[in-house]
Structures are given as structure tokens and as C-alpha cells.
Coordinates of C-alpha atoms in Angstrom, one line a residue:
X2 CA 53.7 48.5 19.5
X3 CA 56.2 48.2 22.0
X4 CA 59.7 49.2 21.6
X5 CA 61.8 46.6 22.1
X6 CA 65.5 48.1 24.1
X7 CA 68.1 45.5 23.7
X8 CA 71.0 44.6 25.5
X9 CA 73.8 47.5 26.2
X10 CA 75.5 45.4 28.8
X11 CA 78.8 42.9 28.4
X12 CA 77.4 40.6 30.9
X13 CA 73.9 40.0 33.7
X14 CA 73.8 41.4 36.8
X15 CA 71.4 39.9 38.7
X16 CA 70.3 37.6 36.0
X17 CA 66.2 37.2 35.2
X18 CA 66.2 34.0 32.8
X19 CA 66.8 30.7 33.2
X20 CA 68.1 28.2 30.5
X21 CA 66.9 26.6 27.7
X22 CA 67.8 23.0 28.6
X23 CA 66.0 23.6 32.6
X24 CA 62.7 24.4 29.8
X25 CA 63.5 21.4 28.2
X26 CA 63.6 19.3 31.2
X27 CA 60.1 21.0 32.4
X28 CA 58.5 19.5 29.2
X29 CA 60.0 15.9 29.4
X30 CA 58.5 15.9 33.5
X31 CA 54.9 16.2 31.6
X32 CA 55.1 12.8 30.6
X33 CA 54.3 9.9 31.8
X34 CA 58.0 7.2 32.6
X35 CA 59.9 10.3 30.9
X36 CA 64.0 11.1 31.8
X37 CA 65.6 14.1 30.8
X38 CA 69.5 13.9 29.9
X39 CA 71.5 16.8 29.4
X40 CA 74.1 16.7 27.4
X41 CA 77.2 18.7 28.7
X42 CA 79.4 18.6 32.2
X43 CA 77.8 16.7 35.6
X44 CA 77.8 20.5 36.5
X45 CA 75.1 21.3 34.2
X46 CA 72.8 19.4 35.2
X47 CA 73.6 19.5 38.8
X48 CA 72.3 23.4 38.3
X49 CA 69.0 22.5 36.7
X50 CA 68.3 20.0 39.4
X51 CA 69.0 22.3 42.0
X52 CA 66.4 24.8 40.8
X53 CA 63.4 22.2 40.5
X54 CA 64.0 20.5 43.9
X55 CA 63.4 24.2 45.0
X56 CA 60.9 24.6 43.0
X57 CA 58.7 22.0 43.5
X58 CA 60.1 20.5 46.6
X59 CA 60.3 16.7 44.9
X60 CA 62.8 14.5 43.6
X61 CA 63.4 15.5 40.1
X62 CA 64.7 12.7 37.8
X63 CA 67.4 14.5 35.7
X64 CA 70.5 12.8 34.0
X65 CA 73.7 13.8 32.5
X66 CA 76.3 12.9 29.9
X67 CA 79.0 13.7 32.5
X68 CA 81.2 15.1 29.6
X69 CA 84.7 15.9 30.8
X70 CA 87.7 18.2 29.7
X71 CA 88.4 14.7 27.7
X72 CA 85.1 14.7 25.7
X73 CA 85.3 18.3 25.6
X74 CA 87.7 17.8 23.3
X75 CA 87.8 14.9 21.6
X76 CA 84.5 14.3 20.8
X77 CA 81.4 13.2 23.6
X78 CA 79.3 10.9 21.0
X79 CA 79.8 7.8 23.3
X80 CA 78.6 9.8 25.8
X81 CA 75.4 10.3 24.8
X82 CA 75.1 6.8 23.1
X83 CA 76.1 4.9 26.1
X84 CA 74.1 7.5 28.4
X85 CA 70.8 6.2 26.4
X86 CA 71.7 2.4 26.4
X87 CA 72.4 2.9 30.2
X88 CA 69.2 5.2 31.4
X89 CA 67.2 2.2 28.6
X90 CA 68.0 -0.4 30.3
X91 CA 68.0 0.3 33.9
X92 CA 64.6 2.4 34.1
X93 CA 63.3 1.2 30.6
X94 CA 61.3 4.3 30.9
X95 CA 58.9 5.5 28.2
X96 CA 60.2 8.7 26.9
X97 CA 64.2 10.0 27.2
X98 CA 65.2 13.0 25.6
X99 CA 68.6 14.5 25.1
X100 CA 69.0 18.1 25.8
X101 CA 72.1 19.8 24.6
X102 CA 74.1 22.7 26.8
X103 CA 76.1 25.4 25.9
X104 CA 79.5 23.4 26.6
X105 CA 77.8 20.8 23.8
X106 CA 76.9 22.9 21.8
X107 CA 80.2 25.2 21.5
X108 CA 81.6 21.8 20.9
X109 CA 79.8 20.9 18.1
X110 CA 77.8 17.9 19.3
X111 CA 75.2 16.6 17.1
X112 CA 73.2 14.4 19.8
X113 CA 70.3 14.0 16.2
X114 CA 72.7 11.7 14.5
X115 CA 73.7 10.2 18.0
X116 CA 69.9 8.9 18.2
X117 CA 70.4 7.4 14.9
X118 CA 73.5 5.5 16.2
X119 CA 71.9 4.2 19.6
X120 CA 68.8 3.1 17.4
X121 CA 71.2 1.1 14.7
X122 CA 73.3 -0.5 17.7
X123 CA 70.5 -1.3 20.1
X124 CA 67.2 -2.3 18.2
X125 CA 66.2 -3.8 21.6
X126 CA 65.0 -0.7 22.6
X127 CA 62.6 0.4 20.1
X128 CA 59.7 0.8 22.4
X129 CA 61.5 3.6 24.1
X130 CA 61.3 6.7 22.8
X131 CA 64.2 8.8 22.2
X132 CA 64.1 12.9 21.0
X133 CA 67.0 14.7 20.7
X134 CA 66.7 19.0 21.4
X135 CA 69.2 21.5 20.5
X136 CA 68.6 23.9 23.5
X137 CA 71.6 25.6 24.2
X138 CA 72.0 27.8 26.6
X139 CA 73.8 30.6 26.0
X140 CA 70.4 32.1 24.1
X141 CA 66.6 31.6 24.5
X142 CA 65.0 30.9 28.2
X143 CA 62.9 28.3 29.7
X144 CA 60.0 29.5 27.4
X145 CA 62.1 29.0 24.5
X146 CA 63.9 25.6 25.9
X147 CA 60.2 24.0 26.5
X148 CA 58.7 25.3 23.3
X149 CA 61.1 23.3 21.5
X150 CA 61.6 20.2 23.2
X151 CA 57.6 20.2 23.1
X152 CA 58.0 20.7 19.3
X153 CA 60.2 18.1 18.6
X154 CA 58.3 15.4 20.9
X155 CA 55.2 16.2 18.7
X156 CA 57.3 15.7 15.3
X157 CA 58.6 12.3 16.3
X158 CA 55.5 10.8 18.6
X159 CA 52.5 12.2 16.7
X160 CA 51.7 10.3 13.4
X161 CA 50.7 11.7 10.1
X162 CA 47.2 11.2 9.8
X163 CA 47.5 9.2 6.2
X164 CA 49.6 7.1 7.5
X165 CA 47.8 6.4 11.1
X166 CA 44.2 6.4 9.8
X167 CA 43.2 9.3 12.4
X168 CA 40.8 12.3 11.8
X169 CA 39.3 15.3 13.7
X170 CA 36.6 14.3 15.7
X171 CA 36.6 10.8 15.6
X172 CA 37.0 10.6 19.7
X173 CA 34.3 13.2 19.7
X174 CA 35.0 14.4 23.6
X175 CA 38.6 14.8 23.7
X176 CA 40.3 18.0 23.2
X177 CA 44.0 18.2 22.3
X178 CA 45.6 20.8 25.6
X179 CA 49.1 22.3 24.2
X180 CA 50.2 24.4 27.2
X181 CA 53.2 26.1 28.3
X182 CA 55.7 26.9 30.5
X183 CA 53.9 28.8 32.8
X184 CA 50.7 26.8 33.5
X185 CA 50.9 25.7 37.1
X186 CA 50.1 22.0 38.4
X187 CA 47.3 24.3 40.2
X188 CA 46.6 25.9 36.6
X189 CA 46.2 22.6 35.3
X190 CA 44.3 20.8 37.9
X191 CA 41.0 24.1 37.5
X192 CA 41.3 24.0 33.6
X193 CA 40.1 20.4 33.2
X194 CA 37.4 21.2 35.7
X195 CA 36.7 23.8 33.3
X196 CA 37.2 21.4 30.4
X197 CA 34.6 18.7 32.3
X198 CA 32.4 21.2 33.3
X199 CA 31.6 21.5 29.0
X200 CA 31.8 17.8 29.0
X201 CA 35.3 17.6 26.8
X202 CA 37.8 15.7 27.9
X203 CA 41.3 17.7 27.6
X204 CA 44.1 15.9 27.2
X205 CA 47.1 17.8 28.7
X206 CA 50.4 17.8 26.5
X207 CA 52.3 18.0 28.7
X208 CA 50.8 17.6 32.1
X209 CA 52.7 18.2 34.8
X210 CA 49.6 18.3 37.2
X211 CA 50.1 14.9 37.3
X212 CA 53.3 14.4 37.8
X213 CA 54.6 17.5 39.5
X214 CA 51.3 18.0 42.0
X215 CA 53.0 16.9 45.2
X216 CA 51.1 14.1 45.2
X217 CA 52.7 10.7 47.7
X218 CA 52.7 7.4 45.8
X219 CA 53.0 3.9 46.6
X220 CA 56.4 3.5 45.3
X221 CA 58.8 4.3 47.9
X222 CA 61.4 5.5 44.5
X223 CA 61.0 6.1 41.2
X224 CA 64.2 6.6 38.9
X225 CA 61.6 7.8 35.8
X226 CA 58.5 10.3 36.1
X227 CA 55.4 9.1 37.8
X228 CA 52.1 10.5 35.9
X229 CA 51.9 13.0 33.4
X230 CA 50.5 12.7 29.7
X231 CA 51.2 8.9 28.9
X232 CA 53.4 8.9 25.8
X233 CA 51.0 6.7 24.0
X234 CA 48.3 9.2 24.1
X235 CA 49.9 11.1 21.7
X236 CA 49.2 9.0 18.9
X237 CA 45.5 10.0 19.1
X238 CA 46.1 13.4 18.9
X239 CA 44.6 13.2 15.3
X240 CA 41.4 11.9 16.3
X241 CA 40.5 15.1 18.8
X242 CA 37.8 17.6 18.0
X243 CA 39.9 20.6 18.3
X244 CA 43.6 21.3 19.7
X245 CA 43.6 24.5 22.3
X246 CA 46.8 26.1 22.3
X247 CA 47.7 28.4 25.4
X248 CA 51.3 30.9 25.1
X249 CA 52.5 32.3 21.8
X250 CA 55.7 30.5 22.5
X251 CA 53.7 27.6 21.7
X252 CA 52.9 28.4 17.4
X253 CA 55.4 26.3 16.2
X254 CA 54.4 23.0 17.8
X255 CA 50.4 23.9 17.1
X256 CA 51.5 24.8 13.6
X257 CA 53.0 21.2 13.3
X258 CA 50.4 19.7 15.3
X259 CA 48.0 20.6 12.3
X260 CA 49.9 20.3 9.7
X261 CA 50.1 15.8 11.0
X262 CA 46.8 15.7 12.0
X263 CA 44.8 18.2 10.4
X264 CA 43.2 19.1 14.1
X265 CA 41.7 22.7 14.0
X266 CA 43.6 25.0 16.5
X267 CA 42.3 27.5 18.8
X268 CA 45.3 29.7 20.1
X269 CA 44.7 31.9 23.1
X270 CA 47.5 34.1 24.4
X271 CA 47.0 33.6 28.1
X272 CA 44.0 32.6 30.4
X273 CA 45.0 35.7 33.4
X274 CA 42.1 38.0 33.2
X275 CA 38.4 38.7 32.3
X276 CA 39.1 38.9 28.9
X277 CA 41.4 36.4 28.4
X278 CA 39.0 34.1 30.3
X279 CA 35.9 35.1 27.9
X280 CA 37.8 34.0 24.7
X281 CA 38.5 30.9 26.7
X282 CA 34.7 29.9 27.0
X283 CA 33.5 31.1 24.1
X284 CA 36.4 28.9 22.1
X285 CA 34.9 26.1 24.4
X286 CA 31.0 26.3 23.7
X287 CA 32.0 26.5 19.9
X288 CA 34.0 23.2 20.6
X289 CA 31.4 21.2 22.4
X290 CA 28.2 22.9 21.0
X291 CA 27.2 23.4 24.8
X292 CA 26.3 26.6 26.5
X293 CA 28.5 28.8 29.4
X294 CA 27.3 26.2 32.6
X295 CA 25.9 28.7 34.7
X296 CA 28.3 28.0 37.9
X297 CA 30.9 29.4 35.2
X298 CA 29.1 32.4 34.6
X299 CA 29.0 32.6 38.5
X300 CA 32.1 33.0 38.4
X301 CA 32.4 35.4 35.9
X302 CA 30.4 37.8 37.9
X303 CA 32.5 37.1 41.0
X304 CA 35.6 38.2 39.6
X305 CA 33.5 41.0 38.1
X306 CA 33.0 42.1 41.4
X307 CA 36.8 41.4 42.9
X308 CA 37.6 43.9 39.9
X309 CA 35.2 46.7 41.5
X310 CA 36.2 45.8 44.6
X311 CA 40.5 46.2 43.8
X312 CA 39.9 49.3 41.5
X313 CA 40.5 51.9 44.2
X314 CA 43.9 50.1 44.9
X315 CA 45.2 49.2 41.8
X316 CA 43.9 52.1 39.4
X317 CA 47.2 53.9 38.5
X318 CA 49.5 52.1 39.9
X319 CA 52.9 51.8 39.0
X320 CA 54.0 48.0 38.0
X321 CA 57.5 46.7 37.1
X322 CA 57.1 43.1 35.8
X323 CA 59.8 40.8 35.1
X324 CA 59.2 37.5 33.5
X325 CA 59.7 35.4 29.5
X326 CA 57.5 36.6 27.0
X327 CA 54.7 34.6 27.7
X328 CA 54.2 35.3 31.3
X329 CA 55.1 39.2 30.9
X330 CA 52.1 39.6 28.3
X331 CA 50.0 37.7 30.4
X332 CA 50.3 40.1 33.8
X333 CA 50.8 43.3 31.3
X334 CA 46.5 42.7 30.0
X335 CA 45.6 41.7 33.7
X336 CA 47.1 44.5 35.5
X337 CA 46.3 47.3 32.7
X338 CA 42.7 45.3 32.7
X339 CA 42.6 47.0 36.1
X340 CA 44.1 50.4 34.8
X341 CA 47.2 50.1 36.2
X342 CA 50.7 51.3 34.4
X343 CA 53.5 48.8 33.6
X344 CA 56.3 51.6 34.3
X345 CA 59.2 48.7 34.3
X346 CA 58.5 45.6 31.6
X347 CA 61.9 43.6 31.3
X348 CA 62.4 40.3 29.9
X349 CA 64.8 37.6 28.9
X350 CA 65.1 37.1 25.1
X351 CA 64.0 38.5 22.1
X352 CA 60.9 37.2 20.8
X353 CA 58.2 37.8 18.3
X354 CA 55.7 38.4 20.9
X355 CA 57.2 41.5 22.1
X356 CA 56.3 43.7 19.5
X357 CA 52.7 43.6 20.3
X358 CA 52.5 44.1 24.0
X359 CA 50.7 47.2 25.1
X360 CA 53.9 48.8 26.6
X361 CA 55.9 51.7 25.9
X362 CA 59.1 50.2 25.9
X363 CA 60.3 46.4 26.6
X364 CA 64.2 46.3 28.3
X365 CA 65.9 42.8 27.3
X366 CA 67.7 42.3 30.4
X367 CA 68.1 41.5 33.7
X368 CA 67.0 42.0 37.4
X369 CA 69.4 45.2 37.1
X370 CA 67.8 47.0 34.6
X371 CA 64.1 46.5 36.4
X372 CA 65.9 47.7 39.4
X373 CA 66.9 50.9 37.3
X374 CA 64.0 51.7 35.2
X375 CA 61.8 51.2 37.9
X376 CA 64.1 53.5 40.4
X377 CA 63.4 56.0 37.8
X378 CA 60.3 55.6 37.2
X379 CA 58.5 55.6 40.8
X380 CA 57.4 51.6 41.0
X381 CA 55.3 51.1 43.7
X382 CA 54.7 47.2 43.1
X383 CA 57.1 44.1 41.5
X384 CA 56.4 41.1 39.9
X385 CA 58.6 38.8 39.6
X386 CA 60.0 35.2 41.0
X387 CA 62.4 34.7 43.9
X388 CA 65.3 36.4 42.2
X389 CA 63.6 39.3 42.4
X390 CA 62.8 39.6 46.5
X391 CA 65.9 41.5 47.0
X392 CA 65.1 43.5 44.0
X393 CA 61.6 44.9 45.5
X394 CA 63.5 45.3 49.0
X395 CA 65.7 47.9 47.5
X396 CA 63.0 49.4 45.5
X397 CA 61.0 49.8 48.6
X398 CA 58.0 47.4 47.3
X399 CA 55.7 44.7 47.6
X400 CA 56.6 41.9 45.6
X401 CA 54.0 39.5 43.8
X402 CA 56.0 36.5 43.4
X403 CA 55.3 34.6 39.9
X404 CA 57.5 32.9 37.6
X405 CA 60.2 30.3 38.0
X406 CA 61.8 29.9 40.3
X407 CA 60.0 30.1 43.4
X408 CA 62.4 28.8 46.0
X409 CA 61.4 31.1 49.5
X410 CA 57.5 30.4 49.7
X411 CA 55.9 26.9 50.2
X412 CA 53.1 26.1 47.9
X413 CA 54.1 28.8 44.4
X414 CA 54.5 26.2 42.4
X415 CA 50.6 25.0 43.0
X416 CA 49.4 28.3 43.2
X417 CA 46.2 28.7 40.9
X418 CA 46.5 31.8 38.7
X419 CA 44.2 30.8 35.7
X420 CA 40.8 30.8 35.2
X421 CA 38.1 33.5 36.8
X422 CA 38.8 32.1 40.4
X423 CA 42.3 32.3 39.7
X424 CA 42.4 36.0 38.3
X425 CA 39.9 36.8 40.5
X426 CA 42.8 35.8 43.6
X427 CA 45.7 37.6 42.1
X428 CA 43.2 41.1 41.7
X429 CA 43.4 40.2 46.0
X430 CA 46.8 39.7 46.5
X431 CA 47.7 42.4 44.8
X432 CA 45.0 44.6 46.3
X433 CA 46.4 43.3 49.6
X434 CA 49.9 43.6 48.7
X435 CA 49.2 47.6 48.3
X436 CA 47.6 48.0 51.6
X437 CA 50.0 46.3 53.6
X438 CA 52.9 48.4 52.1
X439 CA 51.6 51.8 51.8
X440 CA 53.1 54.5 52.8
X441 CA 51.1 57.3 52.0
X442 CA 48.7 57.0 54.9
X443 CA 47.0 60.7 55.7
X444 CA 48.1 61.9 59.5
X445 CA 46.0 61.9 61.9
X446 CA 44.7 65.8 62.4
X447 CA 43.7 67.8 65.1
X448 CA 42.6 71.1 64.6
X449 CA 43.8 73.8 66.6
X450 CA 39.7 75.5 67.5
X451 CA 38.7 72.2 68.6
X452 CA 36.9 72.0 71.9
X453 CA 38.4 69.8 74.2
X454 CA 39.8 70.9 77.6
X455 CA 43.4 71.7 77.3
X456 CA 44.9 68.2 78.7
X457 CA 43.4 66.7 75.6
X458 CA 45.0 68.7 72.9
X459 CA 49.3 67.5 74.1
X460 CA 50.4 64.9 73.1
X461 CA 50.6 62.2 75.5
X462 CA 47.4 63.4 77.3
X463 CA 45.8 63.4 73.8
X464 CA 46.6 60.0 72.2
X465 CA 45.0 58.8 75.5
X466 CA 42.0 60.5 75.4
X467 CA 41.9 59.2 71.6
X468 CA 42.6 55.6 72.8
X469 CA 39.7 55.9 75.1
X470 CA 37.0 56.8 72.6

């Protein structure tokens, strides 16, 4: 068991999280003609849009309450009722949901009975769906901010199986997909060829592969999401075989999932990794009564082989990782899968996950305190997002950027780290990674009783006669 070091600092320096609601936001792009609103100042959400159009290098559809020093005060319920009406009838979009801020929050705002009021006044708009979040963010992260907003879309769009008439198994391909935070559009896009390849049909919730590929449409703008899960898949969630369920962050909304539908849940922790990847396919053969497919296996061996092949590079090497739960866990079992020491594990938040990652010690903190520990404990690689570049620069290391953001590469956001192809490409970048910056090259030696006339054996004259031969 870890021990878990918690916060001995008045403030972040260098902060590693971002907030709940930017989690929240991630969760509503998923689906298909979905808005996020935050509720709380025009500034608010400015932030969170500034760190997707980074991200992901698209428009991001993201609205705001706009709540002033006024509504601050008095009370920002009109706000958020008028915000809905407004977003409802200009986009008529399929899914809205209002995510609360800190500023709402320390306010008081209760944006649940605010849903209640727009759905009294304006009956018009019953075909839209409305879910109100608490995700403040003075605590939690993005893991925390999308576990939630993906928990509360299940408890108001997913019907109770009495009342719906759905059982497990009655569409007897499809597979429930609950995945989180960290899953890539390039993640999703090789787990459903991995789904196919068993012949199941997975359906994503959400799916941002669809909607957050990069992908040109048609439509020269959109005010809503295009693609992602369509919001009225989710009411035949109760007729899958199985639900899959990737992150811990994720129990909750599985836990609720089951508890409507009555769906048997497979949970895996991660898909980064041999093993991670083994429990995958063997929870998917027990699904769809189908054996491995042997380009699978193929695979298999392949990263098998990148693992003998990195060994030499990244046996005993010293790691600092710095990412949410989820993610941190995820790298910890691929990199120690490799014998390699996490010297440096820091993270945003405490959650229950923690306690059972196979590190010594887990700092709650920031970009500062991976910066320290791993000073003084002789890291030799990072991994981290784009807030940590400077980070490894001081340290004198490579960087592996993962996480979110990723704002100063092109293309992290599709990257592909899932999978056996996928772990089997992270095993070479960060093979690669530790060639390119070592340091600890042996010099070149020349023995003083070597034979060589005497020109050879100064300097110049002998880095010549070297570049000769």
C-alpha cells in the first residue's frame, strides 16, 4: 500500500490538476447535439475553453451563466433558467448540462431545483435533456468532474429496467463501453476494432472519438456537438450483454448502471500494458463466447517482443509521473511492468485508488513537489502533460507527454496509448526518449601501449586517423 503524503502547502505552485467542471464539460462533448453550461462568471468558462481549443485544436461548444458581482449576490437562479430556455431554443440541441463553479457553489446555487423550474415553465422543451452536476472546483480534478457528470447523465437518461421492459442480452452483440477521462479519440477509435474483431458491438458512453477526432464535416458551424454517443442510445443500455467499465473513477456510475439495468459489469483498471491488455481479452471471449482472433494474439507477441527489445533501457530506471488517479496507476503497472522505479508519483486529489498503487509514497500536490521529490531522488525520466515541459527542463530529463492538457505538440490528443499496439508504442518512445537524452555515454579510450605511429596517438592527428577508418 501506498502512503498517501498530503498537502503541507497554503497554495499550488506550478499547479498539476485541472477542474472539475473542464471534466464535466469532457463528458457532455461525448454526446451526440450536447452543450455544456457552466454556471459561474463569463471568466470561468472562458478558462475551460481555452484549454480544449489547445487541446484538441477545434471549436469547443461551451456556454456560461455570465453571473456577475450582481448575481453573485443576490441570487443567479434566472441565470441558469433563462441560460437553458436560451441555449433550448436556439440550438435545440439533445443533451445540456449545467455545471456548477466554485463562484456558484460558494454562493450557494442549487442549479437541481433550477432544472425543476425551467421544466415547470417551459414544457415545450421536454425532448431536451437537461442534467444538472455539482462539480465545484475548488476540490476534485477532471477525473473527478467527468466521473460525476457521467454519473448523473446515467441516473436521469438510463431507465429502470421494470419500468422500460429491457434485459441483459436482449441485443445480443452490443456491449455497454463506460470509459473515462483518459481514453483518447485514438484510444477509442483501436478499442472498437478490438470490440469488432470479437464480433460485439461496443457502444461508447461517452464517445468522444466521434466527436473530438478532428474529423471536417459538411456543416460549415455547428453551435451543439457533432457525433458522439447519440443520447437515445442510452435507453438500451439495459438490453446489452455485458457493461465494460475502464478507470476506477468510473464505480459509481457502473454501480448505478447495474443497479437500473441489471447489466453484469466487467471493471478493468486501465488497458496500458500486457497485463492490463490480457484481462481485457479474456473479459471479451467470456462476453462473446469467441476465441483470442489470432491477429490479436499477433499482437500480443509483438509487444512481447518491444518489451525484450526496451528492457536494457528501461530496467531501473528512475520515473517521476504526474497525472489523476486513473492515469498515474495506469503508467505506475506499465513502466514497473518493465522494471522500472516510480521514484516521484504525485497527483491531484485524494482518492480511493491511491491506496493500492504499487508505490512507496503518493505526494498530493503539484508540479512543485514532483520537481522536489524527484530533485532528490535522481529522476532520469518525466511523465507528465504540457505543464510539466519546464518541469523536466529543470530536472535535466526527457519528458513523455501524457495527460491533459497537451497544448505544445500537434496530434496528443489522438495519440493511441491503449491496446497491445498502443503499449507496445509507448515501451518505444520511452526507449527512445532515454537514448536521445543520455548522458552517461562511456569515452572513447585509447590506450597508452597501443601501436600506432606517434602522429596518431594527439589529438587532432588522432581523431583524424579515427575518422578515416
Amino acid at each position: 500500500m501506498a502512503d498517501i503524503l498530503k498537502r503541507n502547502k497554503a497554495l499550488s505552485v506550478n499547479p498539476l490538476k485541472a477542474s472539475q467542471p473542464i471534466g464535466g464539460s469532457l463528458a457532455t462533448l461525448g454526446f451526440n447535439r450536447a452543450m455544456p453550461m457552466l454556471h459561474g462568471s463569463q471568466g470561468c468558462t472562458a478558462f475551460a475553453k481555452v484549454f480544449f481549443v489547445r487541446h484538441f485544436r477545434e471549436p469547443i461548444p461551451l456556454q456560461s451563466t455570465a453571473m456577475d458581482q450582481g448575481s453573485s449576490v443576490m441570487g443567479a437562479d434566472e441565470n441558469v433558467v433563462e441560460g437553458i430556455k436560451t441555449i433550448a431554443e436556439k440550438s435545440r440541441p439533445a443533451l445540456i448540462t449545467i455545471l456548477t463553479t466554485g463562484l456558484a457553489e460558494t454562493q450557494g446555487a442549487d442549479v437541481h431545483r433550477n432544472v425543476r423550474e425551467f421544466r415547470e415553465a417551459n414544457p415545450e422543451f421536454a425532448d431536451v435533456a437537461v442534467v444538472a452536476v455539482n462539480t465545484p472546483d475548488f476540490t476534485g480534478s477532471v477525473e473527478t468532474g467527468f466521473a460525476a457528470t457521467l454519473t448523473e447523465i446515467i441516473r436521469a437518461l438510463v431507465p429502470d429496467a421494470k419500468e422500460a421492459g429491457t434485459y441483459p442480452g436482449k441485443r445480443k452483440r452490443q456491449v455497454n463501453v463506460l470509459v473515462n477521462y483518459m481514453l483518447t479519440p485514438g484510444d477509442l477509435e483501436a478499442l472498437r476494432d478490438i470490440f469488432e474483431q470479437f464480433q460485439l458491438r461496443p457502444v461508447f458512453v461517452p464517445d468522444i472519438s466521434d466527436s473530438l477526432d478532428g474529423c471536417l464535416t459538411d456543416e460549415d458551424f455547428s453551435p451543439v456537438t457533432i457525433g458522439g454517443t447519440l443520447v437515445s442510445e442510452m435507453a438500451t443500455l439495459g438490453d446489452a450483454l455485458a457493461t465494460v467499465v475502464i478507470g476506477p473513477s468510473l464505480a459509481k456510475a457502473a454501480e448505478l448502471l447495474e443497479q437500473k439495468t441489471g447489466v453484469p459489469t466487467y471493471a478493468l483498471d486501465h488497458l496500458y500494458g500486457l497485463k492490463a491488455n490480457d484481462a481485457l481479452m479474456s473479459a471479451l471471449a467470456e462476453i462473446s463466447g469467441n476465441d483470442v482472433p489470432e491477429h490479436i494474439e499477433r499482437q500480443r507477441s509483438q509487444l512481447q517482443d518491444a518489451m525484450l527489445d526496451t528492457h536494457f533501457m528501461l530496467g531501473q530506471l528512475r520515473i517521476a509521473i504526474a497525472a489523476d488517479a486513473d492515469l498515474l496507476n495506469a503508467f505506475v503497472d506499465q513502466v514497473q511492468e518493465m522494471g522500472a522505479e516510480v521514484v516521484a508519483a504525485v497527483t491531484s486529489c485524494n482518492v480511493p485508488l491511491l491506496s493500492r498503487i504499487p508505490v512507496a509514497s503518493i505526494k498530493i500536490g503539484d508540479l512543485e513537489d514532483m520537481e522536489l521529490i524527484g530533485k532528490a531522488n535522481k529522476v532520469q525520466l518525466v511523465i507528465g502533460n504540457s505543464h510539466a515541459v519546464d518541469t523536466a527542463e529543470r530536472l535535466g530529463t526527457p519528458i513523455l507527454r501524457a495527460g491533459f492538457p497537451l497544448y505544445d505538440i500537434i496530434g496528443g490528443y489522438q495519440k493511441t496509448w491503449i491496446g497491445y499496439r498502443g503499449s507496445r508504442q509507448t515501451l518505444f518512445d520511452l526507449a527512445n526518449l532515454v537514448i536521445n537524452y543520455s548522458h552517461e555515454e562511456i569515452p572513447v579510450y585509447r590506450s597508452v601501449y597501443a601501436q600506432k605511429p606517434a602522429g596518431e596517438l594527439t589529438g587532432l592527428n588522432s581523431s583524424k586517423a579515427l575518422s578515416c577508418h
